[in-house]
Structure formats: structure tokens, C-alpha cells
């Protein structure tokens, strides 16, 4: 047991207090002691806490496999599998047909960067959506015969990522990095 000072974001000492028999701790100061990050979500009026153990440039598929999916196949460098888009090999991602994949993000990530393109021999127009906590953050329409493109989308420290494709034929999402 050791006494510690609770400090805010400006390193000023802050004090817990008791009101009507309940002890209140400053969230940011308590989280700092536990080596956790803190964000405020104004839309839901909630505080989000998460650990700082994930390094930058972490591949999504290494830290967060889908807990539910359909017409989905994972590709990682650790399982030695890859897929092709426009003749180039991609890994650390997935292909998805007319289906969905659900990922539990555990409020840990601010953004996601990835390449997306046609991953099947057919190359007609396809659509893929990235939805975080029931809010569509990015809808990508792959034009016929288009080259893979790189995107960065905000994850806003959300709880759930849903990837949905209503297209016949596979869409590839590769080199997925979460930050």
C-alpha cells in the first residue's frame, strides 16, 4: 500500500470527494494511475477507458478476429495466407462476399487504415460498408475494373466494427492497421 497523488491532464493534483456517502474519483487521474487512456464521447455522454498496451501499426487481424462472420475469409502473415487484388498479394486482412463480419474493438482504437479492391476474378461494381456502433463511417463503391485504394477511417474508440458487403464476388480488405 502506498499513497499516491491523483493528477489531471495538466499534472495538477486533484482530490477525490465524498458526496451523500459515495466517494467520487476523478476519472482521468484514476485512469492515469492504471496506465489507461481516457476519451469523452459527447454523442453518448460517456467516458471511455482502455489500456495502452497496443502499439501503433498493429494489424487488426492479429488483435481482433471477428466474433461472427459470413462469406468471410481471414488472411494473416502468421497463417501464411494471402489474396490478390490487381495482381498484388495482400495479407493481414480478409475477403468478404455478400456477407458481414463483426469485430469487438473493445474501445481501443482511434482509426483504421487499409487497402480495398476487387479480390475475385470478376471485377464488376461492388460496395462495402464500415459501420462502427451502428453508424456508417465509410461506404466504398468499387467501380468496375478499378485498382485497389487506401483508406483511413475513424473508429472513434468504438465498441463494435461491422463490415458489410452486399455484392456478388469478393471484396478484399488488406494490410489493415489499427491505431
PDB file of C-alpha atoms in Angstrom:
ATOM      1  CA  UNK A   1       0.000   0.000   0.000  1.00  0.00           C
ATOM      2  CA  UNK A   2       1.333   3.405  -0.973  1.00  0.00           C
ATOM      3  CA  UNK A   3      -0.241   6.824  -1.026  1.00  0.00           C
ATOM      4  CA  UNK A   4      -0.290   8.435  -4.452  1.00  0.00           C
ATOM      5  CA  UNK A   5      -1.283  11.822  -5.798  1.00  0.00           C
ATOM      6  CA  UNK A   6      -4.075  11.874  -8.363  1.00  0.00           C
ATOM      7  CA  UNK A   7      -3.155  14.236 -11.194  1.00  0.00           C
ATOM      8  CA  UNK A   8      -5.142  15.692 -14.078  1.00  0.00           C
ATOM      9  CA  UNK A   9      -4.027  16.108 -17.710  1.00  0.00           C
ATOM     10  CA  UNK A  10      -2.076  19.270 -16.732  1.00  0.00           C
ATOM     11  CA  UNK A  11      -0.256  17.398 -13.925  1.00  0.00           C
ATOM     12  CA  UNK A  12      -2.127  19.336 -11.234  1.00  0.00           C
ATOM     13  CA  UNK A  13      -3.119  17.411  -8.107  1.00  0.00           C
ATOM     14  CA  UNK A  14      -6.854  16.656  -7.937  1.00  0.00           C
ATOM     15  CA  UNK A  15      -8.742  15.348  -4.923  1.00  0.00           C
ATOM     16  CA  UNK A  16     -11.432  12.696  -4.595  1.00  0.00           C
ATOM     17  CA  UNK A  17     -14.512  13.771  -2.657  1.00  0.00           C
ATOM     18  CA  UNK A  18     -17.414  12.244  -0.783  1.00  0.00           C
ATOM     19  CA  UNK A  19     -20.994  13.283  -1.508  1.00  0.00           C
ATOM     20  CA  UNK A  20     -24.012  11.685   0.204  1.00  0.00           C
ATOM     21  CA  UNK A  21     -21.858   8.770   1.357  1.00  0.00           C
ATOM     22  CA  UNK A  22     -20.406   7.999  -2.105  1.00  0.00           C
ATOM     23  CA  UNK A  23     -16.714   8.536  -2.881  1.00  0.00           C
ATOM     24  CA  UNK A  24     -16.021  10.114  -6.288  1.00  0.00           C
ATOM     25  CA  UNK A  25     -12.661   9.809  -8.026  1.00  0.00           C
ATOM     26  CA  UNK A  26     -11.501  11.978 -10.933  1.00  0.00           C
ATOM     27  CA  UNK A  27     -11.718   9.542 -13.876  1.00  0.00           C
ATOM     28  CA  UNK A  28      -8.687  10.768 -15.824  1.00  0.00           C
ATOM     29  CA  UNK A  29      -6.462  10.818 -12.737  1.00  0.00           C
ATOM     30  CA  UNK A  30      -7.507   7.312 -11.671  1.00  0.00           C
ATOM     31  CA  UNK A  31      -7.054   6.018 -15.240  1.00  0.00           C
ATOM     32  CA  UNK A  32      -3.570   7.551 -15.420  1.00  0.00           C
ATOM     33  CA  UNK A  33      -2.580   5.555 -12.326  1.00  0.00           C
ATOM     34  CA  UNK A  34      -3.758   2.385 -14.079  1.00  0.00           C
ATOM     35  CA  UNK A  35      -1.861   3.380 -17.279  1.00  0.00           C
ATOM     36  CA  UNK A  36      -5.110   3.749 -19.230  1.00  0.00           C
ATOM     37  CA  UNK A  37      -6.203   6.280 -21.829  1.00  0.00           C
ATOM     38  CA  UNK A  38      -9.443   8.238 -21.486  1.00  0.00           C
ATOM     39  CA  UNK A  39     -11.772   9.825 -24.050  1.00  0.00           C
ATOM     40  CA  UNK A  40     -15.112  11.580 -23.769  1.00  0.00           C
ATOM     41  CA  UNK A  41     -17.844  10.642 -26.239  1.00  0.00           C
ATOM     42  CA  UNK A  42     -20.090  13.685 -26.424  1.00  0.00           C
ATOM     43  CA  UNK A  43     -22.687  11.898 -28.570  1.00  0.00           C
ATOM     44  CA  UNK A  44     -23.383   9.260 -25.914  1.00  0.00           C
ATOM     45  CA  UNK A  45     -22.216  11.383 -22.952  1.00  0.00           C
ATOM     46  CA  UNK A  46     -19.921   8.610 -21.795  1.00  0.00           C
ATOM     47  CA  UNK A  47     -16.322   8.198 -20.728  1.00  0.00           C
ATOM     48  CA  UNK A  48     -14.277   5.506 -22.448  1.00  0.00           C
ATOM     49  CA  UNK A  49     -11.257   3.876 -20.794  1.00  0.00           C
ATOM     50  CA  UNK A  50      -8.834   1.471 -22.475  1.00  0.00           C
ATOM     51  CA  UNK A  51      -5.381   0.113 -21.851  1.00  0.00           C
ATOM     52  CA  UNK A  52      -2.318   1.438 -23.653  1.00  0.00           C
ATOM     53  CA  UNK A  53      -0.896  -1.984 -24.450  1.00  0.00           C
ATOM     54  CA  UNK A  54      -1.494  -1.928 -28.218  1.00  0.00           C
ATOM     55  CA  UNK A  55       1.365  -0.419 -30.219  1.00  0.00           C
ATOM     56  CA  UNK A  56       0.858   1.752 -33.287  1.00  0.00           C
ATOM     57  CA  UNK A  57       0.778  -0.114 -36.603  1.00  0.00           C
ATOM     58  CA  UNK A  58      -0.962  -3.136 -35.100  1.00  0.00           C
ATOM     59  CA  UNK A  59      -2.697  -5.365 -37.634  1.00  0.00           C
ATOM     60  CA  UNK A  60      -6.418  -5.714 -36.902  1.00  0.00           C
ATOM     61  CA  UNK A  61      -6.443  -9.435 -37.596  1.00  0.00           C
ATOM     62  CA  UNK A  62      -3.659 -10.006 -35.006  1.00  0.00           C
ATOM     63  CA  UNK A  63      -5.587  -8.349 -32.173  1.00  0.00           C
ATOM     64  CA  UNK A  64      -9.240  -8.644 -33.122  1.00  0.00           C
ATOM     65  CA  UNK A  65     -10.577 -11.587 -35.109  1.00  0.00           C
ATOM     66  CA  UNK A  66     -14.276 -11.394 -35.980  1.00  0.00           C
ATOM     67  CA  UNK A  67     -16.592 -12.997 -33.461  1.00  0.00           C
ATOM     68  CA  UNK A  68     -19.246 -13.521 -36.117  1.00  0.00           C
ATOM     69  CA  UNK A  69     -18.974 -13.623 -39.903  1.00  0.00           C
ATOM     70  CA  UNK A  70     -20.494 -14.934 -43.100  1.00  0.00           C
ATOM     71  CA  UNK A  71     -18.888 -15.311 -46.536  1.00  0.00           C
ATOM     72  CA  UNK A  72     -15.636 -14.133 -44.934  1.00  0.00           C
ATOM     73  CA  UNK A  73     -12.081 -15.462 -45.049  1.00  0.00           C
ATOM     74  CA  UNK A  74      -9.194 -14.176 -42.928  1.00  0.00           C
ATOM     75  CA  UNK A  75      -5.628 -13.803 -44.226  1.00  0.00           C
ATOM     76  CA  UNK A  76      -2.710 -13.142 -41.881  1.00  0.00           C
ATOM     77  CA  UNK A  77       1.042 -13.245 -42.196  1.00  0.00           C
ATOM     78  CA  UNK A  78       1.110 -15.679 -39.259  1.00  0.00           C
ATOM     79  CA  UNK A  79      -1.064 -18.236 -41.067  1.00  0.00           C
ATOM     80  CA  UNK A  80       0.885 -17.708 -44.304  1.00  0.00           C
ATOM     81  CA  UNK A  81      -2.227 -16.941 -46.360  1.00  0.00           C
ATOM     82  CA  UNK A  82      -2.637 -14.098 -48.838  1.00  0.00           C
ATOM     83  CA  UNK A  83      -5.076 -12.962 -51.505  1.00  0.00           C
ATOM     84  CA  UNK A  84      -4.660 -10.907 -54.671  1.00  0.00           C
ATOM     85  CA  UNK A  85      -6.019  -7.556 -55.757  1.00  0.00           C
ATOM     86  CA  UNK A  86      -4.992  -6.273 -59.208  1.00  0.00           C
ATOM     87  CA  UNK A  87      -2.130  -8.778 -59.347  1.00  0.00           C
ATOM     88  CA  UNK A  88      -0.563  -7.779 -55.992  1.00  0.00           C
ATOM     89  CA  UNK A  89      -0.582 -10.037 -52.934  1.00  0.00           C
ATOM     90  CA  UNK A  90      -2.180  -8.789 -49.689  1.00  0.00           C
ATOM     91  CA  UNK A  91      -2.302 -10.243 -46.204  1.00  0.00           C
ATOM     92  CA  UNK A  92      -3.316  -9.070 -42.716  1.00  0.00           C
ATOM     93  CA  UNK A  93      -6.885  -8.658 -43.865  1.00  0.00           C
ATOM     94  CA  UNK A  94      -9.833 -10.523 -45.293  1.00  0.00           C
ATOM     95  CA  UNK A  95     -12.067 -11.140 -48.260  1.00  0.00           C
ATOM     96  CA  UNK A  96     -15.807 -10.841 -47.956  1.00  0.00           C
ATOM     97  CA  UNK A  97     -18.598 -11.751 -50.353  1.00  0.00           C
ATOM     98  CA  UNK A  98     -22.271 -10.988 -49.851  1.00  0.00           C
ATOM     99  CA  UNK A  99     -21.999 -11.090 -46.059  1.00  0.00           C
ATOM    100  CA  UNK A 100     -20.905  -9.414 -42.841  1.00  0.00           C
ATOM    101  CA  UNK A 101     -18.172  -9.581 -40.219  1.00  0.00           C
ATOM    102  CA  UNK A 102     -18.437  -8.292 -36.648  1.00  0.00           C
ATOM    103  CA  UNK A 103     -15.353  -7.276 -34.642  1.00  0.00           C
ATOM    104  CA  UNK A 104     -15.255  -6.397 -30.924  1.00  0.00           C
ATOM    105  CA  UNK A 105     -12.988  -3.339 -30.870  1.00  0.00           C
ATOM    106  CA  UNK A 106     -13.201  -3.015 -27.066  1.00  0.00           C
ATOM    107  CA  UNK A 107     -12.992   0.795 -27.317  1.00  0.00           C
ATOM    108  CA  UNK A 108      -9.240   0.543 -28.022  1.00  0.00           C
ATOM    109  CA  UNK A 109      -8.681   2.130 -31.439  1.00  0.00           C
ATOM    110  CA  UNK A 110      -8.957   5.630 -32.851  1.00  0.00           C
ATOM    111  CA  UNK A 111      -8.580   4.794 -36.554  1.00  0.00           C
ATOM    112  CA  UNK A 112      -8.045   2.081 -39.139  1.00  0.00           C
ATOM    113  CA  UNK A 113      -6.036   2.200 -42.372  1.00  0.00           C
ATOM    114  CA  UNK A 114      -6.443  -0.410 -45.111  1.00  0.00           C
ATOM    115  CA  UNK A 115      -6.397  -1.158 -48.842  1.00  0.00           C
ATOM    116  CA  UNK A 116      -9.596  -2.266 -50.530  1.00  0.00           C
ATOM    117  CA  UNK A 117     -10.289  -3.625 -54.006  1.00  0.00           C
ATOM    118  CA  UNK A 118     -11.647  -6.477 -56.125  1.00  0.00           C
ATOM    119  CA  UNK A 119     -10.409  -9.815 -54.752  1.00  0.00           C
ATOM    120  CA  UNK A 120     -12.130 -12.136 -57.170  1.00  0.00           C
ATOM    121  CA  UNK A 121     -11.734 -12.739 -60.855  1.00  0.00           C
ATOM    122  CA  UNK A 122     -14.877 -10.752 -61.554  1.00  0.00           C
ATOM    123  CA  UNK A 123     -14.421  -7.002 -61.418  1.00  0.00           C
ATOM    124  CA  UNK A 124     -17.898  -5.540 -61.711  1.00  0.00           C
ATOM    125  CA  UNK A 125     -19.086  -2.787 -59.355  1.00  0.00           C
ATOM    126  CA  UNK A 126     -19.151  -3.770 -55.667  1.00  0.00           C
ATOM    127  CA  UNK A 127     -19.981  -1.975 -52.406  1.00  0.00           C
ATOM    128  CA  UNK A 128     -18.568  -2.411 -48.908  1.00  0.00           C
ATOM    129  CA  UNK A 129     -19.600  -0.563 -45.730  1.00  0.00           C
ATOM    130  CA  UNK A 130     -17.690   0.041 -42.497  1.00  0.00           C
ATOM    131  CA  UNK A 131     -20.034   0.624 -39.562  1.00  0.00           C
ATOM    132  CA  UNK A 132     -18.941   1.452 -36.004  1.00  0.00           C
ATOM    133  CA  UNK A 133     -21.514   1.244 -33.224  1.00  0.00           C
ATOM    134  CA  UNK A 134     -24.374   1.302 -35.768  1.00  0.00           C
ATOM    135  CA  UNK A 135     -23.074   4.428 -37.558  1.00  0.00           C
ATOM    136  CA  UNK A 136     -21.901   4.086 -41.185  1.00  0.00           C
ATOM    137  CA  UNK A 137     -18.439   5.668 -41.232  1.00  0.00           C
ATOM    138  CA  UNK A 138     -17.435   4.736 -44.775  1.00  0.00           C
ATOM    139  CA  UNK A 139     -19.222   3.288 -47.769  1.00  0.00           C
ATOM    140  CA  UNK A 140     -16.889   2.388 -50.619  1.00  0.00           C
ATOM    141  CA  UNK A 141     -18.090   1.679 -54.119  1.00  0.00           C
ATOM    142  CA  UNK A 142     -15.555  -0.240 -56.170  1.00  0.00           C
ATOM    143  CA  UNK A 143     -16.017   0.745 -59.790  1.00  0.00           C
ATOM    144  CA  UNK A 144     -15.702  -1.883 -62.487  1.00  0.00           C
ATOM    145  CA  UNK A 145     -12.009  -2.768 -63.085  1.00  0.00           C
ATOM    146  CA  UNK A 146     -10.721  -0.222 -60.532  1.00  0.00           C
ATOM    147  CA  UNK A 147      -7.360  -0.510 -58.792  1.00  0.00           C
ATOM    148  CA  UNK A 148      -7.115  -1.038 -55.008  1.00  0.00           C
ATOM    149  CA  UNK A 149      -7.284   2.165 -52.960  1.00  0.00           C
ATOM    150  CA  UNK A 150      -6.051   3.015 -49.460  1.00  0.00           C
ATOM    151  CA  UNK A 151      -8.460   4.477 -46.910  1.00  0.00           C
ATOM    152  CA  UNK A 152      -8.243   5.709 -43.341  1.00  0.00           C
ATOM    153  CA  UNK A 153     -11.430   5.763 -41.302  1.00  0.00           C
ATOM    154  CA  UNK A 154     -12.046   6.906 -37.729  1.00  0.00           C
ATOM    155  CA  UNK A 155     -13.023   4.163 -35.298  1.00  0.00           C
ATOM    156  CA  UNK A 156     -13.643   6.728 -32.544  1.00  0.00           C
ATOM    157  CA  UNK A 157     -12.726   4.194 -29.855  1.00  0.00           C
ATOM    158  CA  UNK A 158     -15.932   2.387 -30.722  1.00  0.00           C
ATOM    159  CA  UNK A 159     -17.144  -0.904 -29.349  1.00  0.00           C
ATOM    160  CA  UNK A 160     -18.139  -2.806 -32.484  1.00  0.00           C
ATOM    161  CA  UNK A 161     -16.979  -2.715 -36.111  1.00  0.00           C
ATOM    162  CA  UNK A 162     -19.332  -4.210 -38.665  1.00  0.00           C
ATOM    163  CA  UNK A 163     -18.104  -4.748 -42.218  1.00  0.00           C
ATOM    164  CA  UNK A 164     -20.856  -5.455 -44.702  1.00  0.00           C
ATOM    165  CA  UNK A 165     -20.861  -6.250 -48.412  1.00  0.00           C
ATOM    166  CA  UNK A 166     -23.978  -6.808 -50.459  1.00  0.00           C
ATOM    167  CA  UNK A 167     -22.033  -7.578 -53.613  1.00  0.00           C
ATOM    168  CA  UNK A 168     -21.662 -10.800 -55.506  1.00  0.00           C
ATOM    169  CA  UNK A 169     -17.975 -11.675 -55.716  1.00  0.00           C
ATOM    170  CA  UNK A 170     -15.283 -10.979 -53.169  1.00  0.00           C
ATOM    171  CA  UNK A 171     -14.099  -7.613 -51.925  1.00  0.00           C
ATOM    172  CA  UNK A 172     -10.586  -7.634 -50.473  1.00  0.00           C
ATOM    173  CA  UNK A 173      -9.558  -5.582 -47.454  1.00  0.00           C
ATOM    174  CA  UNK A 174      -5.829  -5.908 -46.846  1.00  0.00           C
ATOM    175  CA  UNK A 175      -2.988  -4.583 -44.713  1.00  0.00           C
ATOM    176  CA  UNK A 176      -5.463  -3.418 -42.057  1.00  0.00           C
ATOM    177  CA  UNK A 177      -3.695  -1.349 -39.401  1.00  0.00           C
ATOM    178  CA  UNK A 178      -5.470  -0.087 -36.282  1.00  0.00           C
ATOM    179  CA  UNK A 179      -4.193   2.795 -34.172  1.00  0.00           C
TER     180      UNK A 179
END
